[in-house]
Short mmCIF file of C-alpha atoms in Angstrom, two decimals:
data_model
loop_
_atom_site.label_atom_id
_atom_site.label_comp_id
_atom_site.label_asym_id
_atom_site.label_seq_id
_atom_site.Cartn_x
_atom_site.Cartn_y
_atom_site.Cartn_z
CA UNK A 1 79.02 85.06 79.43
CA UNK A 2 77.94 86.57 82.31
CA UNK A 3 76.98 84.08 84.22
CA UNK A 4 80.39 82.19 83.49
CA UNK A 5 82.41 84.92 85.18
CA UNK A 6 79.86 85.18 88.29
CA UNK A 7 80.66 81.67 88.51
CA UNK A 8 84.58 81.88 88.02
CA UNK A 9 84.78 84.86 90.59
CA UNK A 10 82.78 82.57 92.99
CA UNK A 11 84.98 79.85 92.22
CA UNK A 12 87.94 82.35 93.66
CA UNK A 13 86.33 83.52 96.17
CA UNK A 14 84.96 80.39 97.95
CA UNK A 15 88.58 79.19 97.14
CA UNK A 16 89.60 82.37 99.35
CA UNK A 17 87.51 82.49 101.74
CA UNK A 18 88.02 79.15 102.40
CA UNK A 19 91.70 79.64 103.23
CA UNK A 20 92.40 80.46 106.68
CA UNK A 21 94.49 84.45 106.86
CA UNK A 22 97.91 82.55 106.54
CA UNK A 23 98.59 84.07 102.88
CA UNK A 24 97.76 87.93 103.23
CA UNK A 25 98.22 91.02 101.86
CA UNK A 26 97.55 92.95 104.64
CA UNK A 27 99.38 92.32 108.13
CA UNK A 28 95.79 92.72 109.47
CA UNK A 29 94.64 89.67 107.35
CA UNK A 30 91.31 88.55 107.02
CA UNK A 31 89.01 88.24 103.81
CA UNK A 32 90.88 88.51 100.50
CA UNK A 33 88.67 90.03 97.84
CA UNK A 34 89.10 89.68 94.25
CA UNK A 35 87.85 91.60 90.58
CA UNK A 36 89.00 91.22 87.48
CA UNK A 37 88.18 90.86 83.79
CA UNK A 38 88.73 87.25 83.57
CA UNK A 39 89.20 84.67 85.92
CA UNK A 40 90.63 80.65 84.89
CA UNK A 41 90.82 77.76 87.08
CA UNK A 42 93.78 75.43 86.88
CA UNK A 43 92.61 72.68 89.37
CA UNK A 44 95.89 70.51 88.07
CA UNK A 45 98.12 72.55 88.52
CA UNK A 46 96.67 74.04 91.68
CA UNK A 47 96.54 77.72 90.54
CA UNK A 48 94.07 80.33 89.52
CA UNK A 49 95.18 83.06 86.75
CA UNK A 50 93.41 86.29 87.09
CA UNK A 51 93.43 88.66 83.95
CA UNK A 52 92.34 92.52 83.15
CA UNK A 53 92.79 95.01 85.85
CA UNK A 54 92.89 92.90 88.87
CA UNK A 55 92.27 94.65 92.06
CA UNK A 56 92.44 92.35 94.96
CA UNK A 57 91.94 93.86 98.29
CA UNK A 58 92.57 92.82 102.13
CA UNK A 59 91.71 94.75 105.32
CA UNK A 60 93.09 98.09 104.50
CA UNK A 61 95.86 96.73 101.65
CA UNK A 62 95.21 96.63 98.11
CA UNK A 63 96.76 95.27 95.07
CA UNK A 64 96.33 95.77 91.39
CA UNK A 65 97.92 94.69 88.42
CA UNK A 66 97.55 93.30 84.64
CA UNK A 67 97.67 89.88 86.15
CA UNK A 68 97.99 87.65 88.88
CA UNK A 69 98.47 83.76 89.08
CA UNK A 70 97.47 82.44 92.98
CA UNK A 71 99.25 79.21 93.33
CA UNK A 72 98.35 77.10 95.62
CA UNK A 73 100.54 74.52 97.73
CA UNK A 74 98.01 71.29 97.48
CA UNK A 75 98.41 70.98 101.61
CA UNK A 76 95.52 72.40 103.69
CA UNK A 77 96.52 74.66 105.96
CA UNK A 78 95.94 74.37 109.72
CA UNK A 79 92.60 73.73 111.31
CA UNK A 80 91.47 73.24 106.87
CA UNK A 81 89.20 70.28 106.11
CA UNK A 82 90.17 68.83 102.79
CA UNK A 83 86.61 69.18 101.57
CA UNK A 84 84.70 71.53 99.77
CA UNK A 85 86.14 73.55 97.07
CA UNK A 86 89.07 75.31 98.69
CA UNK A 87 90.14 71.89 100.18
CA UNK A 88 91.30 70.42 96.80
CA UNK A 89 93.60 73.34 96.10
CA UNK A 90 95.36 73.66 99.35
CA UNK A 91 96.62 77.31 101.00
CA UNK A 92 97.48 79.36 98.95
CA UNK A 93 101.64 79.56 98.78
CA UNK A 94 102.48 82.49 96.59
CA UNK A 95 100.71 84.80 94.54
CA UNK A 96 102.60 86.65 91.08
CA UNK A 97 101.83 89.53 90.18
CA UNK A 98 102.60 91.54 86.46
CA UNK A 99 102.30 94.02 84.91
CA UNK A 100 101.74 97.89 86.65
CA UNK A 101 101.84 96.54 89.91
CA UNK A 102 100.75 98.73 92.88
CA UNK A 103 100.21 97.52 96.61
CA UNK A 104 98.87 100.04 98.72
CA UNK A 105 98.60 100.70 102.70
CA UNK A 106 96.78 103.61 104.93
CA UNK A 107 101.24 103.68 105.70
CA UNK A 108 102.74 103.49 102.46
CA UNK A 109 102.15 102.83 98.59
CA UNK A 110 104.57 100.89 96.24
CA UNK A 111 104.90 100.73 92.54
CA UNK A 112 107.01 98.37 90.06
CA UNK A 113 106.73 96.04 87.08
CA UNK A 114 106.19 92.65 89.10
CA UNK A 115 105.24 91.68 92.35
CA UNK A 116 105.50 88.28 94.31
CA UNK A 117 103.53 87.38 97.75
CA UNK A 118 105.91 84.35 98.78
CA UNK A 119 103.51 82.26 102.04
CA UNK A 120 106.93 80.79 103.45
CA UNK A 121 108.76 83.88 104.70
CA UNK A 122 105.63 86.46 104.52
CA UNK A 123 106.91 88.81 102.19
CA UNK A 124 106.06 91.04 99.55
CA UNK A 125 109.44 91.59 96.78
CA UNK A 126 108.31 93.54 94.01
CA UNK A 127 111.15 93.96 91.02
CA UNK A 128 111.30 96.79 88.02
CA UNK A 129 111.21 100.23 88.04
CA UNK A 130 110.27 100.24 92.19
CA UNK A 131 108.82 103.37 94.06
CA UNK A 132 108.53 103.88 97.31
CA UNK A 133 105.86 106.65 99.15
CA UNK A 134 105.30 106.82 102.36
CA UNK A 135 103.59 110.56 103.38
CA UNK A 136 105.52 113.05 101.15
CA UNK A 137 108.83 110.94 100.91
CA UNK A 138 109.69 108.79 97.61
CA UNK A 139 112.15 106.33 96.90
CA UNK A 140 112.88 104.59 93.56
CA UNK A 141 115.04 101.64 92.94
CA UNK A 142 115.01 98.23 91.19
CA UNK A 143 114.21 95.68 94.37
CA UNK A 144 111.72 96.44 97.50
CA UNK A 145 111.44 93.67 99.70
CA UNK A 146 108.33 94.17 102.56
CA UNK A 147 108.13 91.67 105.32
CA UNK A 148 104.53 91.82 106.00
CA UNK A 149 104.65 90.59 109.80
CA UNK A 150 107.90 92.33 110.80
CA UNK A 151 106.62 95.17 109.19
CA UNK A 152 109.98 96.00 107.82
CA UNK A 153 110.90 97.39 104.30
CA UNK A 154 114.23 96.78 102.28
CA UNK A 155 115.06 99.07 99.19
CA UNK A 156 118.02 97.98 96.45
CA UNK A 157 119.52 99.33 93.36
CA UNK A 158 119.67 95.97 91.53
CA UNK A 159 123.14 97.48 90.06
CA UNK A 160 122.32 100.74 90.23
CA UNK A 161 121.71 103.17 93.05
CA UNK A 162 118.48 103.90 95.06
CA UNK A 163 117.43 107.12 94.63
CA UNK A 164 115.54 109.42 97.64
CA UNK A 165 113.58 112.35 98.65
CA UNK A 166 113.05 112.87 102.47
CA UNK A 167 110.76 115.20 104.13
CA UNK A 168 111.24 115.96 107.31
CA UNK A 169 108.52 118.24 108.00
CA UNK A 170 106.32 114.92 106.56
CA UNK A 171 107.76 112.29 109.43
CA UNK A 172 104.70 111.27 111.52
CA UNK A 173 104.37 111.43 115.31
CA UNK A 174 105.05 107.56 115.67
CA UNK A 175 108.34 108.53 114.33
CA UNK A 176 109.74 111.40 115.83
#
């Protein structure tokens, strides 16, 4: 049993690894490092499912959650060969994740009940019972949209209201 989930974790990681830092976490990209309880290779349908406490760290981001499915767009990215492993799946095109969902930065940490990585635009939306921290200021709503590049955040009510608590004593040199 052991052996069969050094080999599925390898599986994700060479897939990973082999994946140039177009799909990131982290605006510094790099590496993308994986653990969790159970990993299952869809080579079909071009995804990997990762289950039990998944922690999946980038430069200085992390994520964690219940579960997260990596699909994969079938299409190497640039400068990919289409062999090896990594080549059969493609670059990886968005990655969903579920269940107590945290991403978190040396800037800010986030909180909700889903989160989705989307390749195309570069963002991070995460859905359900959203928080917001950044230093000793919180915000809570229902939609936070991060634009990982642009480095720019978006917070919505999703019907409701969004909810804050500023510090101002808190607010870093960068932003005074």
């Amino acid at each position: 049993m052991a052996l069969l989930k050094a080999a599925g974790a390898g599986l994700v990681l060479s897939l990973l690894m082999g994946v140039p830092a177009h799909a990131q976490i982290s605006s510094e990209g790099g590496p993308i490092y994986i653990n969790s309880e159970r990993t299952e290779s869809l080579e079909r349908e071009r995804k990997v499912l990762l289950v039990g406490n998944v922690d999946i760290r980038q430069g200085t981001a992390r994520l964690r959650a219940d579960t997260v499915t990596i699909l994969f767009s079938g299409q190497p990215a640039e400068g990919q060969t289409t062999s090896g492993v990594a080549g059969n799946f493609g670059q990886i095109e968005r990655i969903l994740a579920e269940g107590g969902v945290y991403y978190v930065t040396p800037e800010l940490k986030a909180k909700g009940d889903k989160g989705v990585y989307e390749l195309a635009t570069d963002t991070i939306t995460m859905t359900g019972n959203v928080a917001l921290m950044r230093d000793k200021d919180v915000a809570e709503g229902q939609i936070l949209r991060m634009e990982i590049a642009n480095r720019r955040t978006t917070l919505e009510g999703g019907g409701g209201r969004t909810r804050a608590v500023i510090d101002p004593s808190s607010a870093s040199n960068g932003n005074r």
